[in-house]
Tab-separated table of C-alpha atoms in Angstrom:
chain	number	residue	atom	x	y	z
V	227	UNK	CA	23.257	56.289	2.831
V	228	UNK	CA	22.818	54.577	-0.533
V	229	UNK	CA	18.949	53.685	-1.928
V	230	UNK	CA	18.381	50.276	-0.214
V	231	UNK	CA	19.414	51.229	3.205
V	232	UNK	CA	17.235	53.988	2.827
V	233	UNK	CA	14.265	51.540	1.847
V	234	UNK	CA	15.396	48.800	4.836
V	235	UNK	CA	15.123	51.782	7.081
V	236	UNK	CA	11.565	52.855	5.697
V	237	UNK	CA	10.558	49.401	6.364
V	238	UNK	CA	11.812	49.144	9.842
V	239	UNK	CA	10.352	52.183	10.235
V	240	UNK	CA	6.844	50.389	9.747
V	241	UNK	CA	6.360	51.724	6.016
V	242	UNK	CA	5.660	48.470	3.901
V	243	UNK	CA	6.184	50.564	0.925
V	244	UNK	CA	10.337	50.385	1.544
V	245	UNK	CA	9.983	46.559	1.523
V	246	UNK	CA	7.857	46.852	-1.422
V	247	UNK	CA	9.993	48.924	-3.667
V	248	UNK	CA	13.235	46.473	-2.971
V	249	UNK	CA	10.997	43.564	-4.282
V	250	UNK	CA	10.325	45.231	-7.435
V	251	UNK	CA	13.882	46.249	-7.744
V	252	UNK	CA	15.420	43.469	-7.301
V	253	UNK	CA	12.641	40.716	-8.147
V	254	UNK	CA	13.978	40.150	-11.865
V	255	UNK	CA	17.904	39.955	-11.081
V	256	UNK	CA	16.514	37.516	-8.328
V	257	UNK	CA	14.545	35.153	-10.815
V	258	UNK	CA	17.498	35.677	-13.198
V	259	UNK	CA	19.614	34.004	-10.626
V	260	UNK	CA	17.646	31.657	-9.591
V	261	UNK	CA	16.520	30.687	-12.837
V	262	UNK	CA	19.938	30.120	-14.299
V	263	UNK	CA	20.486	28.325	-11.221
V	264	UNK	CA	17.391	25.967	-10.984
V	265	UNK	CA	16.402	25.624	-14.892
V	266	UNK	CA	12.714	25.810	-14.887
V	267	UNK	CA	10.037	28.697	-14.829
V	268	UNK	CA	7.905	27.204	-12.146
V	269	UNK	CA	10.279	26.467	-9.544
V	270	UNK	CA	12.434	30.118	-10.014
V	271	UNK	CA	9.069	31.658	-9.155
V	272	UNK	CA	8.376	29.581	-6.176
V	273	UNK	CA	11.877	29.816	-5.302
V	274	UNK	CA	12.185	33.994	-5.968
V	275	UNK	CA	9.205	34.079	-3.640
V	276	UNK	CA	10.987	32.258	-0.621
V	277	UNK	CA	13.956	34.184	-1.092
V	278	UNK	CA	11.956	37.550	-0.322
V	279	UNK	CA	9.883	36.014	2.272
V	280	UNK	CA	13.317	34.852	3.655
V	281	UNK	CA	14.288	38.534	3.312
V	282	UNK	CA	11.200	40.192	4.625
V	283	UNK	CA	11.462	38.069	8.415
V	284	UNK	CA	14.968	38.579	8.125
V	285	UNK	CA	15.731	42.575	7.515
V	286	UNK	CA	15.302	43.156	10.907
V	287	UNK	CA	18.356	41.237	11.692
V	288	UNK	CA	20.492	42.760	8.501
V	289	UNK	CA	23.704	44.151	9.772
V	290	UNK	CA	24.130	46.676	6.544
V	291	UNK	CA	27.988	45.661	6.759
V	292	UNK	CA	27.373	44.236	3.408
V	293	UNK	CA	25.185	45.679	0.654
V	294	UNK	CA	21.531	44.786	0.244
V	295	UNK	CA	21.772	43.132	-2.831
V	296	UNK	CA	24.828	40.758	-1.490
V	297	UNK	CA	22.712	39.834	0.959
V	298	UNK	CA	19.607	39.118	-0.933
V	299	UNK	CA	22.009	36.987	-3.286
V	300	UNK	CA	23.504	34.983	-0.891
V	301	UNK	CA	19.729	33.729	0.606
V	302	UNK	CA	18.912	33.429	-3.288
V	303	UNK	CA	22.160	30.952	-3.629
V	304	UNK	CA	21.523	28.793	-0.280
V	305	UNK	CA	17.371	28.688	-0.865
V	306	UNK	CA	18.099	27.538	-4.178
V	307	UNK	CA	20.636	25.071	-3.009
V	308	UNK	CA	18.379	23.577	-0.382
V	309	UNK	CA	15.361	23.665	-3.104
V	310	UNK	CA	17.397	21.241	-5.159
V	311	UNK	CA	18.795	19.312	-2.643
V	312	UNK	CA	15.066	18.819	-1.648
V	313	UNK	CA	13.883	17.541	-4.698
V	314	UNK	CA	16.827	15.102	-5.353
V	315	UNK	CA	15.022	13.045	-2.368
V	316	UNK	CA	11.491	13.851	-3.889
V	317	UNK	CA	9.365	12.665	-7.115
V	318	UNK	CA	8.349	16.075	-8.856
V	319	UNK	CA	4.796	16.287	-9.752
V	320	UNK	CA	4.725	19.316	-11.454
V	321	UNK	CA	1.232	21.325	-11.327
V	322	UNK	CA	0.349	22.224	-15.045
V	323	UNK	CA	-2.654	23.761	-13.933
V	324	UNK	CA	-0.416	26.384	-11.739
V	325	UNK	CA	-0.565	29.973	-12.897
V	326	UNK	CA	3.104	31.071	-14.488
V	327	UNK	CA	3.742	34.440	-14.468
V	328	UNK	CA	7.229	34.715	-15.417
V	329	UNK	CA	7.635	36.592	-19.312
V	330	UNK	CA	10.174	34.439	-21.167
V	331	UNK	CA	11.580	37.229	-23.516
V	332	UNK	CA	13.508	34.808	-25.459
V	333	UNK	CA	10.028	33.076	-27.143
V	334	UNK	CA	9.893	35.652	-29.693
V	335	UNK	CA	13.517	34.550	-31.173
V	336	UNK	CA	13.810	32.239	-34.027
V	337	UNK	CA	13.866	28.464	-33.148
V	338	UNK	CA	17.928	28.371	-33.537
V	339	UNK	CA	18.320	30.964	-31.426
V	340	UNK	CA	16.278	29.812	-29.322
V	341	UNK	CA	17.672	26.377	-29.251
V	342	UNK	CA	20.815	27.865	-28.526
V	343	UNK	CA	19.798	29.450	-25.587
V	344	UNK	CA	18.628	26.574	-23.933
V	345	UNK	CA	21.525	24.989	-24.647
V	346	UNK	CA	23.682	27.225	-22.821
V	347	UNK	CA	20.349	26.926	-19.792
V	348	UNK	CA	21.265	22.479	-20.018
V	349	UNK	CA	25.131	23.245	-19.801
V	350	UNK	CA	24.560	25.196	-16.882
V	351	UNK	CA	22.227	22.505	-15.201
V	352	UNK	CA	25.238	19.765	-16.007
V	353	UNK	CA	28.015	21.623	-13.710
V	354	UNK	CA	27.853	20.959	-9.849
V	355	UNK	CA	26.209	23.636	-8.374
V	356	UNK	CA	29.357	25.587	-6.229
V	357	UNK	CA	30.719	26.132	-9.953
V	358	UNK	CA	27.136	26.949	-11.373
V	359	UNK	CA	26.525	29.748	-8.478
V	360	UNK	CA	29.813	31.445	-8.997
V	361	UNK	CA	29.644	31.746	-12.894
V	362	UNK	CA	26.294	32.945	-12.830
V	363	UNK	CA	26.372	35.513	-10.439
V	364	UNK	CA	29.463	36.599	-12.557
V	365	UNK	CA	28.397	36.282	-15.998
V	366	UNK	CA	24.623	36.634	-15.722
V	367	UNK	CA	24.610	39.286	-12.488
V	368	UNK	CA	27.798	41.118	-13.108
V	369	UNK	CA	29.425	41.033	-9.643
V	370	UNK	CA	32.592	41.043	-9.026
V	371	UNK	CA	34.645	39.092	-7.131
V	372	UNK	CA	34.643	40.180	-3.838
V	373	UNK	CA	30.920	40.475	-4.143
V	374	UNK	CA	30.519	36.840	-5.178
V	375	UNK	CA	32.864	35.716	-2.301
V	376	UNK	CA	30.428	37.812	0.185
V	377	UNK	CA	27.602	36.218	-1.460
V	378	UNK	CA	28.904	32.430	-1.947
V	379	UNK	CA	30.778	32.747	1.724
V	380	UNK	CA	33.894	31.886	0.304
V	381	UNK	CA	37.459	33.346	-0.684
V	382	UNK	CA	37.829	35.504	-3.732
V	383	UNK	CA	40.680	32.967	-5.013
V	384	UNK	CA	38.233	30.233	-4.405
V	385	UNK	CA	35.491	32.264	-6.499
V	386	UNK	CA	38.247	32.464	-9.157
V	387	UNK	CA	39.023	29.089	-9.224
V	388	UNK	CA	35.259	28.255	-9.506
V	389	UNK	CA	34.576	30.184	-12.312
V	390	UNK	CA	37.460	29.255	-14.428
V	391	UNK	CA	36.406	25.257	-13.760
V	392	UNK	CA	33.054	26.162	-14.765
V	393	UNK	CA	33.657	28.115	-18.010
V	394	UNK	CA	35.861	25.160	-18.696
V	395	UNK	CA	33.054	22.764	-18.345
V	396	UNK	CA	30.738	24.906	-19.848
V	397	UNK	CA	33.032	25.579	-22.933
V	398	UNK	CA	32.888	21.174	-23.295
V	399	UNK	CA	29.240	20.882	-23.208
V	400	UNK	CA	28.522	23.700	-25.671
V	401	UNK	CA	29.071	22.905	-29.199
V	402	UNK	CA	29.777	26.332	-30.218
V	403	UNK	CA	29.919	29.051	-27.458
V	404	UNK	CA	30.506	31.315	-29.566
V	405	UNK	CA	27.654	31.148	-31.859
V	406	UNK	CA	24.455	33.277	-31.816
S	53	UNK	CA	58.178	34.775	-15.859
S	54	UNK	CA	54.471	33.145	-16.072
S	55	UNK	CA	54.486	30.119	-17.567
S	56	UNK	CA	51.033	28.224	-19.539
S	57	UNK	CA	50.146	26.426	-16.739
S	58	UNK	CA	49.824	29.832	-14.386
S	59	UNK	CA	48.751	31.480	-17.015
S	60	UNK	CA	45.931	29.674	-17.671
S	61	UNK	CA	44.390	29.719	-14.043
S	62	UNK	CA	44.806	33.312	-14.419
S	63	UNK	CA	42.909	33.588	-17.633
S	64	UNK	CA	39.312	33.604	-15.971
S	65	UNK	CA	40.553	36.874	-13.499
S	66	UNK	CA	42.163	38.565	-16.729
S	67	UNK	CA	38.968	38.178	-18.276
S	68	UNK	CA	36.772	39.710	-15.437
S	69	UNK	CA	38.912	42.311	-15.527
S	70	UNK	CA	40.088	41.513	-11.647
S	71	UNK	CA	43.469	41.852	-12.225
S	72	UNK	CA	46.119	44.397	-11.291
S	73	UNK	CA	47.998	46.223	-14.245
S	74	UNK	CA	51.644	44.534	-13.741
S	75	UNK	CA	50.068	41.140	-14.017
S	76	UNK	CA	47.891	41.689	-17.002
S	77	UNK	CA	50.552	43.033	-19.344
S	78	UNK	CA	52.591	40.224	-18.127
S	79	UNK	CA	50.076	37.741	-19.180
S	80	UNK	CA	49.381	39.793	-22.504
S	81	UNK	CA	52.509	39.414	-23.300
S	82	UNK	CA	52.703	35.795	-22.505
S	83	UNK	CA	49.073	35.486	-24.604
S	84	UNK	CA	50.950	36.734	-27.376
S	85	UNK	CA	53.675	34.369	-28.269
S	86	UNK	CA	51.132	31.159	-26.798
S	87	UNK	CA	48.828	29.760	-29.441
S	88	UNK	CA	47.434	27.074	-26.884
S	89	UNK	CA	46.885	29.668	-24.114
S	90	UNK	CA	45.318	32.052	-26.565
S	91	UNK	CA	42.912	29.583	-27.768
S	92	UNK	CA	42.105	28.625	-24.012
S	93	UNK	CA	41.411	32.258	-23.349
S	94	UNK	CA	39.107	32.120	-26.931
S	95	UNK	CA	37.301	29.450	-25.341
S	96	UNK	CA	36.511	31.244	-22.265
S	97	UNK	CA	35.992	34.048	-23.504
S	98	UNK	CA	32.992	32.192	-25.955
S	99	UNK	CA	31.334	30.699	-22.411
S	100	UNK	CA	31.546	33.833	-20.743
S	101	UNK	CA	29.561	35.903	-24.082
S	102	UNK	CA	27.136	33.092	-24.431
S	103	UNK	CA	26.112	33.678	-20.703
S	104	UNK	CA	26.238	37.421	-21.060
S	105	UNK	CA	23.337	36.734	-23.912
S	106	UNK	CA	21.528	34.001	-22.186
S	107	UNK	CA	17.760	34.984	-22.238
S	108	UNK	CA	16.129	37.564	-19.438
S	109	UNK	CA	13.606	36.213	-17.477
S	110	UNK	CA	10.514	38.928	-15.878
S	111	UNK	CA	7.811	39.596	-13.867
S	112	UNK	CA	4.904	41.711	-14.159
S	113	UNK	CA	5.588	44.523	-11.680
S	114	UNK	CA	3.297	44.309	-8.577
S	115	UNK	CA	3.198	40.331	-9.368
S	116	UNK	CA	4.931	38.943	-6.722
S	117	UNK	CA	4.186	41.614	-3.838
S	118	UNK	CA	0.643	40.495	-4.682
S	119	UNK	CA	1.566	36.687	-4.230
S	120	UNK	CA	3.873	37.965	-0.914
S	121	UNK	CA	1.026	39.482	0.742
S	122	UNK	CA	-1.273	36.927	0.153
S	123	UNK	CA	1.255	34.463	0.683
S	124	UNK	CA	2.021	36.367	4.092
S	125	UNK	CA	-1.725	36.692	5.259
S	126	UNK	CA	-2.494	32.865	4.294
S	127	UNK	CA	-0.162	31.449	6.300
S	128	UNK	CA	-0.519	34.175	9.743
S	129	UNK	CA	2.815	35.299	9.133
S	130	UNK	CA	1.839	38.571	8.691
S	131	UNK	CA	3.996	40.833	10.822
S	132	UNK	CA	2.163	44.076	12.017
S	133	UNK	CA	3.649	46.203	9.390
S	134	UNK	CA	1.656	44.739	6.344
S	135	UNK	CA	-1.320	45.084	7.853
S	136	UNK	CA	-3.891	48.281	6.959
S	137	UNK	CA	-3.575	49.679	10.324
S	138	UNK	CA	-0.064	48.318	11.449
S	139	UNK	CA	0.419	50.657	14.640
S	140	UNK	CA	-3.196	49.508	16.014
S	141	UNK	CA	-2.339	45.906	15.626
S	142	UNK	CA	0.804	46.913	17.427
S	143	UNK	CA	-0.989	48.325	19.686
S	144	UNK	CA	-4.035	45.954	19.985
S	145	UNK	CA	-1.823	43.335	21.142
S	146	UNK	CA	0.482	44.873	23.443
S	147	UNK	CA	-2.568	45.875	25.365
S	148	UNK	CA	-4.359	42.312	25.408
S	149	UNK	CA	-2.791	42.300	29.145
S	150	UNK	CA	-4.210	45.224	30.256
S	151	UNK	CA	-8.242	43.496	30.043
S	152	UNK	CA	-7.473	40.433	31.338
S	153	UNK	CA	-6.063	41.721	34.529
S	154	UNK	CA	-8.758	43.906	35.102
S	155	UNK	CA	-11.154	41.030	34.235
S	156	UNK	CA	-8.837	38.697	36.624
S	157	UNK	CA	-8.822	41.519	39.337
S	158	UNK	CA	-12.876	42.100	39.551
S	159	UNK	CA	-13.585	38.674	39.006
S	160	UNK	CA	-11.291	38.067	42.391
S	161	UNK	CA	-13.063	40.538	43.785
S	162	UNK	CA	-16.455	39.299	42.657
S	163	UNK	CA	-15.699	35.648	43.744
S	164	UNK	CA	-14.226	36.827	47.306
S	165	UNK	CA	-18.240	38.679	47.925
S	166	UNK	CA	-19.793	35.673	46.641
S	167	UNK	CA	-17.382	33.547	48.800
S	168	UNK	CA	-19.783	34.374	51.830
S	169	UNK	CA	-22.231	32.370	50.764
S	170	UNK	CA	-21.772	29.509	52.778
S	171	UNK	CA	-23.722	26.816	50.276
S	172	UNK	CA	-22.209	27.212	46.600
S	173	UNK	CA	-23.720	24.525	44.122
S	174	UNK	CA	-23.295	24.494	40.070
S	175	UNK	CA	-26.456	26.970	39.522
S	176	UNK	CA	-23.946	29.571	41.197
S	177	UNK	CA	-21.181	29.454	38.516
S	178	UNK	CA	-24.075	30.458	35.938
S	179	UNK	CA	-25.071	33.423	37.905
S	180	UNK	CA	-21.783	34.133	38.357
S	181	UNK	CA	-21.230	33.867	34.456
S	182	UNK	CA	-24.561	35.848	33.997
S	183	UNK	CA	-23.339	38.800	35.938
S	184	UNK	CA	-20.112	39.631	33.439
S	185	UNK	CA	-21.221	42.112	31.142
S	186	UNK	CA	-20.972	41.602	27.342
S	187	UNK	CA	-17.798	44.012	26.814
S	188	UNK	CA	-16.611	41.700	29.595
S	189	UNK	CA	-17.398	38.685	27.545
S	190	UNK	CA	-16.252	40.046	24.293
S	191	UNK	CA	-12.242	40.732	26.083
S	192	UNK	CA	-12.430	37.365	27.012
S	193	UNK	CA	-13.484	36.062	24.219
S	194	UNK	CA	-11.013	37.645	22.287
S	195	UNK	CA	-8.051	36.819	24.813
S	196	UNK	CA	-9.072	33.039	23.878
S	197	UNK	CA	-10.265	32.436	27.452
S	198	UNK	CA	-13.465	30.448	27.837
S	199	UNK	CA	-16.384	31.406	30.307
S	200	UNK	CA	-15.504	27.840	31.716
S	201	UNK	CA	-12.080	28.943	32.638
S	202	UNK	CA	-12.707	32.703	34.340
S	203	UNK	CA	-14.928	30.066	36.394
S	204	UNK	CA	-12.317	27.957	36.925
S	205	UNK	CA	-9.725	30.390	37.195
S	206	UNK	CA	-11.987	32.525	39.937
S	207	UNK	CA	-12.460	29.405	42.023
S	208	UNK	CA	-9.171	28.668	42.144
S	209	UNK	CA	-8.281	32.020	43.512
S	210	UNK	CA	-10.647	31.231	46.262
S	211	UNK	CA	-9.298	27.246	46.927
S	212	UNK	CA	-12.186	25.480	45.370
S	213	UNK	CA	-13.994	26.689	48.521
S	214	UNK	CA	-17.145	26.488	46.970
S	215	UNK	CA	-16.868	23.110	46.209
């Protein structure tokens, strides 16, 4: 039995402390996901917080066929999706006042690199999203394939396909991929 | 044989490092006598670097349990394990039951004595209330049933026949 089922069974069990240590495990690669997926500070936290509310109703009703983390990717994905989806029909009145927590470790760069890196955040934003999910949970998660295809719900030729349209996209709206 | 146009939608699984030995030397090879095909894989392989270094995001550790439990609590959708004494909630509520059908039983019982009384007027149901002790009062209270409706609910066992 690998570390996460262990912690899923702790929690079943009625320990809150298994629940807890899988949300500090996995609370980063969450808002690194969902952040590369949704663009904005703000709304990854909001978002990250669903997804492990989401998580916490649902363990009870997690099969284990699949690992933990697939799982917890694939509600990250769909919340996310449905987030957006939301706001397209809504007028976004963003709450300066709100609290952020998240530590952007990229605001002690220099402003080029730091330009750059947001660059590479608006490129993302421009693809469609199906394209955006797969390439990130490659290239900013590290899955592979087969993982992404549990996660997205889809075949692993479809996940290929995705990804290569995306890094083609990508590769047009970035003026020098390459460069640091 | 692979030619450019396989090639290329096999570049993105070549660079993942998905693919199966016979097809990657096959597509080496290929890479090496195609300049277009070798600049597409360039290209990719730019996007998929620039990702690779695209900024880390954090939070402070106990952050966002502290915004799940008080998220959880706010809204009552705390489920019995993140609670201080989980098993007693558990507990607590599984044996809400057990009070009110005592309650429901001696009130019966109660009603069915004072049910001799052939003359039964409105002063009754406040002696009736009166005689329910406080723990009594408290399991009802808690059980979200009003004095009003143990009245109700003990004349209605007897048919309204005070009334």
């Amino acid at each position: 039995m690998n570390e996460d089922n262990k912690l899923i069974g702790q929690f079943l069990a009625g320990d809150i402390k298994g629940f807890e240590m899988l949300v500090k495990k996995y609370q980063n690669r969450t808002l690194n996901i969902v952040y590369s997926l949704v663009g904005n500070d703000r709304d990854s936290e909001d978002i990250v917080q669903e997804v492990f509310i989401k998580a916490y109703h649902g363990l009870g009703g997690f099969r284990g066929s699949a690992q933990f983390s697939t799982w917890l990717y694939r509600i990250s994905v769909n919340t996310t999706y449905d987030f957006l989806r939301k706001r397209r029909h809504t007028t976004v009145h963003e709450d300066v006042s709100k609290a952020k927590a998240v530590i952007d470790e990229s605001s002690e760069l220099s402003l080029s690199a730091r330009e750059k890196k947001e660059e590479v955040q608006k490129a993302l934003d421009s693809i469609p999203f199906h394209y955006r999910s797969a390439v990130v949970l490659k290239d900013i998660e590290g899955l592979g394939y087969a993982d992404i295809a549990r996660a997205l719900g889809c075949s692993i030729g479809t996940v290929e396909s995705r990804i290569y349209r995306a890094r083609q996209l990508l590769r047009e709206k970035l003026s020098d991929p390459g460069g640091r | 044989m692979l030619n450019c146009k396989k090639v290329k939608k096999l570049l993105s699984r070549y660079l993942d490092g998905e693919m199966d030995e016979a097809t990657s030397r096959e597509l080496k090879a290929h890479l090496e006598g195609c300049v277009s095909c070798a600049r597409e894989l360039s290209g990719l392989n730019a996007v998929k670097n620039a990702l690779a270094a695209k900024e880390r995001k954090a939070l402070p550790e106990d952050y966002l349990v502290c915004r799940l439990k008080e998220r959880l609590h706010s809204a009552e959708e705390v489920a019995p394990k993140w609670q201080w004494l989980p098993d007693m909630g558990n507990l607590s509520r599984r044996l809400i039951p057990v009070p009110v059908a005592v309650i429901a039983v001696s009130l019966a019982f109660l009603s069915a004595t004072l049910g001799e009384f052939d003359k039964v007027d409105i002063v009754d149901n406040y002696l009736f209330q009166d005689n329910l002790s406080r723990a009594e009062l408290s399991i009802l209270e808690e059980s979200n049933v009003t004095l009003d409706s143990a009245t109700r609910i003990v004349f209605g066992i007897n048919g309204n026949q005070w009334r």
